mmCIF file of C-alpha atoms in Angstrom:
data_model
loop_
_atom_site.group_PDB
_atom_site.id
_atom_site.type_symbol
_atom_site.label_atom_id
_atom_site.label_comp_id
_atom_site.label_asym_id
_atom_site.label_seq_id
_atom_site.Cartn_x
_atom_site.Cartn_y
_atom_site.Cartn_z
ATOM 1 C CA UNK L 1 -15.771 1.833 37.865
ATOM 2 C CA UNK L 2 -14.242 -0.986 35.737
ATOM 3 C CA UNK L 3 -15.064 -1.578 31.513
ATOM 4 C CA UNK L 4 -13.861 -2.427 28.372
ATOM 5 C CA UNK L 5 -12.828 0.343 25.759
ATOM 6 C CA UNK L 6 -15.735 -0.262 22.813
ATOM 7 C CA UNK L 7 -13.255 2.010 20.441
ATOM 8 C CA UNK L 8 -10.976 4.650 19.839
ATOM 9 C CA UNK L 9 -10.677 7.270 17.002
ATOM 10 C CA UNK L 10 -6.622 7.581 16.122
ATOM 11 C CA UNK L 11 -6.575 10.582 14.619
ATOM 12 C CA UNK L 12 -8.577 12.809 17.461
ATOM 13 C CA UNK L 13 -7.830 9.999 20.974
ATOM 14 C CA UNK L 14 -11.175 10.321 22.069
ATOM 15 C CA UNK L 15 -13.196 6.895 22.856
ATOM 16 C CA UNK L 16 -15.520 5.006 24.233
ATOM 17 C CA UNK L 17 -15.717 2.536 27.302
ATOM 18 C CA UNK L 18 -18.452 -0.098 28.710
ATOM 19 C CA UNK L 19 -19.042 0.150 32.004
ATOM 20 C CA UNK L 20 -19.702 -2.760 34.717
ATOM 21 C CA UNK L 21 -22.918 -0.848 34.763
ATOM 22 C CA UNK L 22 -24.454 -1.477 31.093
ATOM 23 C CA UNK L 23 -23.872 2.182 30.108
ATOM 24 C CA UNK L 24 -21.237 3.936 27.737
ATOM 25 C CA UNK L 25 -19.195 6.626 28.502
ATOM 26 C CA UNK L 26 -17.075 8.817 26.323
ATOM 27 C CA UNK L 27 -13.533 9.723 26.885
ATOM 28 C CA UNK L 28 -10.905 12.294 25.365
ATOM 29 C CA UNK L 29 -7.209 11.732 24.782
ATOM 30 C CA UNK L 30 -6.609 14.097 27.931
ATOM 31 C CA UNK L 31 -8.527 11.180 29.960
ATOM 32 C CA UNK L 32 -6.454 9.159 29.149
ATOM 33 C CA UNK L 33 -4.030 8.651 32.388
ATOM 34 C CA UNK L 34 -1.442 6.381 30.926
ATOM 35 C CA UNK L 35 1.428 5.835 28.765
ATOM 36 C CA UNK L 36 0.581 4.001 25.527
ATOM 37 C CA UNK L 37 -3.113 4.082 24.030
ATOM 38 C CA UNK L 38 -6.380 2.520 24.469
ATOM 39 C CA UNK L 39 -6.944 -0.662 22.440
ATOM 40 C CA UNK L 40 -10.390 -2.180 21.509
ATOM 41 C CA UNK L 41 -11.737 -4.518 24.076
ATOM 42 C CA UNK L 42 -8.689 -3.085 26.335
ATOM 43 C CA UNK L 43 -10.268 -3.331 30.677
ATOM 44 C CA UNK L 44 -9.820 -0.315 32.055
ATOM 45 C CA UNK L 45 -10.667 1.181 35.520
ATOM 46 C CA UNK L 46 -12.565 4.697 35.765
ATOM 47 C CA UNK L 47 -14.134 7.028 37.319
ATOM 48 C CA UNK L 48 -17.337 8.024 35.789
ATOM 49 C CA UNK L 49 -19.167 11.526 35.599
ATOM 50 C CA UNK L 50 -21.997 12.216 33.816
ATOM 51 C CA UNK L 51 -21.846 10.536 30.510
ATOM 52 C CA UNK L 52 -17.615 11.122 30.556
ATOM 53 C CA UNK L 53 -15.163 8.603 31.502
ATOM 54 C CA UNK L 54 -12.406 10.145 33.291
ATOM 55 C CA UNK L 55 -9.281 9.216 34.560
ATOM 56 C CA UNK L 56 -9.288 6.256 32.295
ATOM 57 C CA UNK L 57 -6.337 4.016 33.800
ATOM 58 C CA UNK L 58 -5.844 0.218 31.724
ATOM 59 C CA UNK L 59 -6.028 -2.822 33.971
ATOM 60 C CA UNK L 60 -2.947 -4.001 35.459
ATOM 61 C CA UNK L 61 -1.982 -6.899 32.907
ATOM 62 C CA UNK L 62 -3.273 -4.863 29.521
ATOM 63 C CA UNK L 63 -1.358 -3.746 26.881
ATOM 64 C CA UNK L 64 -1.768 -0.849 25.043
ATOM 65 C CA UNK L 65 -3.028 -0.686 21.356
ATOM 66 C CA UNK L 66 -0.285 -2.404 18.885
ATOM 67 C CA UNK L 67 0.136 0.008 16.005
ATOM 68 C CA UNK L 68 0.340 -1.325 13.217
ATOM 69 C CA UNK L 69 2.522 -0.152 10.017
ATOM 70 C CA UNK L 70 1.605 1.838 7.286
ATOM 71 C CA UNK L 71 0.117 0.096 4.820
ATOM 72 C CA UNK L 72 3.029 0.512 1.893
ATOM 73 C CA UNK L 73 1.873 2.764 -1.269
ATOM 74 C CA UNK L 74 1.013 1.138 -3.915
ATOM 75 C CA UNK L 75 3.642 1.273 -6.969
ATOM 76 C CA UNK L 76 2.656 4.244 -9.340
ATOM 77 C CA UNK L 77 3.876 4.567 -13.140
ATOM 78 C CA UNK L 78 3.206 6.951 -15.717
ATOM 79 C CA UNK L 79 3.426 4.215 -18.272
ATOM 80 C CA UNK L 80 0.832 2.205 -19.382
ATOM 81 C CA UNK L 81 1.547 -1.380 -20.023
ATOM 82 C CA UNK L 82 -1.218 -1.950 -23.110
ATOM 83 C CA UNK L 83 0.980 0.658 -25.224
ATOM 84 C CA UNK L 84 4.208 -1.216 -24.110
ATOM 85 C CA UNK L 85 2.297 -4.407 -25.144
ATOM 86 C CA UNK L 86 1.095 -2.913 -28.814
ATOM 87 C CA UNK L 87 4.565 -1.219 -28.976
ATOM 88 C CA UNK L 88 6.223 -4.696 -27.815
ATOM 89 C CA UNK L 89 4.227 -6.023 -31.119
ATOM 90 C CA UNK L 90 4.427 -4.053 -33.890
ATOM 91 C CA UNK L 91 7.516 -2.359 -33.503
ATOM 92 C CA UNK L 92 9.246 -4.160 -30.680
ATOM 93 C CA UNK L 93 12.445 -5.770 -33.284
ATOM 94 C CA UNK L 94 13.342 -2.323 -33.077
ATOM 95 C CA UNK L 95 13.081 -1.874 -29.540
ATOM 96 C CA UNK L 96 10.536 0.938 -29.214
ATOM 97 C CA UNK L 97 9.094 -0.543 -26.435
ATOM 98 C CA UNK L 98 12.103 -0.380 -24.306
ATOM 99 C CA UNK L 99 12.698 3.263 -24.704
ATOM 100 C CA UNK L 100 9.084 3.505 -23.326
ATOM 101 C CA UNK L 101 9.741 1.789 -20.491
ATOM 102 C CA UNK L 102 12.883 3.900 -19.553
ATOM 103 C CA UNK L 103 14.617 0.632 -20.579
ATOM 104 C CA UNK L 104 17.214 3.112 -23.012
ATOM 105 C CA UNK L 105 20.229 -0.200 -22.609
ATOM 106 C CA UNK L 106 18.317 -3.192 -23.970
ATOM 107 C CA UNK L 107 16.494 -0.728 -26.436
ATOM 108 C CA UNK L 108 19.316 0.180 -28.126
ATOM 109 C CA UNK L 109 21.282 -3.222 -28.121
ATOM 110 C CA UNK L 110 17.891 -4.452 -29.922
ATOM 111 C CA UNK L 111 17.806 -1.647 -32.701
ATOM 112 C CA UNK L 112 21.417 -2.681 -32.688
ATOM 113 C CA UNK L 113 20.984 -6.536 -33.182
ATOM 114 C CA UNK L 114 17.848 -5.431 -35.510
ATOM 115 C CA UNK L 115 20.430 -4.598 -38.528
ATOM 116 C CA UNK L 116 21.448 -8.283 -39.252
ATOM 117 C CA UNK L 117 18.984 -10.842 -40.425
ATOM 118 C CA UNK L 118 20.063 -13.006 -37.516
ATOM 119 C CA UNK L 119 19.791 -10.142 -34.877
ATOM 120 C CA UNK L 120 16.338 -9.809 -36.153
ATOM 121 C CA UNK L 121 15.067 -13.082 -35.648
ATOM 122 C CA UNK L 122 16.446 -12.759 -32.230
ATOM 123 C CA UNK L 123 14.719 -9.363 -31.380
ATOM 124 C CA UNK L 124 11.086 -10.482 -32.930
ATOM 125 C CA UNK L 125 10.897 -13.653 -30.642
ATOM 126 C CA UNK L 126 12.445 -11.423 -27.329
ATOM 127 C CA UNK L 127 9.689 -8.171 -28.649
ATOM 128 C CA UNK L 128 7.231 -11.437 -28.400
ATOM 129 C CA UNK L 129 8.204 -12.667 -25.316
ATOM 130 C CA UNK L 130 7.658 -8.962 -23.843
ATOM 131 C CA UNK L 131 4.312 -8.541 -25.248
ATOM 132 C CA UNK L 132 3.076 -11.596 -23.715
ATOM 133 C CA UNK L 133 4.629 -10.604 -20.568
ATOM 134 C CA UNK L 134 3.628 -7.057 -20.218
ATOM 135 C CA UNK L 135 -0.146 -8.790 -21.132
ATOM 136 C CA UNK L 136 -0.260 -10.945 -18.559
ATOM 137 C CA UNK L 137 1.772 -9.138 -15.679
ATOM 138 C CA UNK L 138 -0.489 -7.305 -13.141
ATOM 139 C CA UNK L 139 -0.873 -3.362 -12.842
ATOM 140 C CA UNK L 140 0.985 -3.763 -9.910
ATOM 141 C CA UNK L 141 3.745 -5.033 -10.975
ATOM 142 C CA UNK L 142 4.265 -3.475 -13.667
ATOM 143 C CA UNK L 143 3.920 -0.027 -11.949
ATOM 144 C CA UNK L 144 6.386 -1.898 -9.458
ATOM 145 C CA UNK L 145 9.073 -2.898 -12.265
ATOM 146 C CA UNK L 146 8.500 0.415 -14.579
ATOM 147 C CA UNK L 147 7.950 2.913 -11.743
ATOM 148 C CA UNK L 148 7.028 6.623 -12.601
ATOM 149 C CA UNK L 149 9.865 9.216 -13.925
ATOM 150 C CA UNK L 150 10.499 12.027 -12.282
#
């Protein structure tokens, strides 16, 4: 008997095919006679018992299912970006914020630059330049550019 797989659960193999005949059958990953794996709306070719499809063979032409990839993780951080924000504000000329952030290089050429009235002109407009950024970056990113210590 010919049909059209209706769907297939990944994790066990077992589906379940339309057949020419209006009815559905069910079929396990051992029914399965082929290489490769059953893909929705896949025509197949059958032979039917009971309510099982067996022998479940894809039309010549059909491909099997495409897999796709993993869907990729998304960026975790043990940091929270409204404390580097508040820490960015009220003590970022000292660079506080940075040593949050794992960021121990520009932290300490900030407390550096911090000692000299110059340096700390320069450090309060770059500590306000980071709190607006860390305020409007998104959680992913900034899990993405600040990722979680291990």
């Amino acid at each position: 008997m010919r049909g059209k797989v209706l769907g297939v659960d990944v994790r066990t193999g077992e589906g379940l095919v339309a057949g020419d005949d209006g009815r559905r059958y069910r079929f396990a990953q051992t029914d399965w006679a082929t290489r490769g794996e059953p893909a929705v709306g896949m025509a197949v070719d059958f032979e039917a018992a009971d309510d099982r499809a067996l022998s479940v063979f894809p039309m010549p032409g059909e491909r099997g299912a495409m897999t796709l990839p993993p869907k990729p993780e998304a960026p975790v951080t043990d940091r929270n970006k409204l404390v580097a924000a508040l820490l960015a504000f009220f003590l970022g000329t000292l660079g506080i914020h940075r040593f949050y952030l794992g960021r121990t290089g520009s932290g300490v050429v900030m407390l550096i630059l911090s000692i000299t009235i110059v340096g700390l002109f320069v450090t309060g407009i770059w500590a306000l330049v980071d709190t607006i950024r860390y305020l409007i970056m998104s959680d992913r990113e900034f899990a993405a550019r600040y990722p979680r210590t291990t």
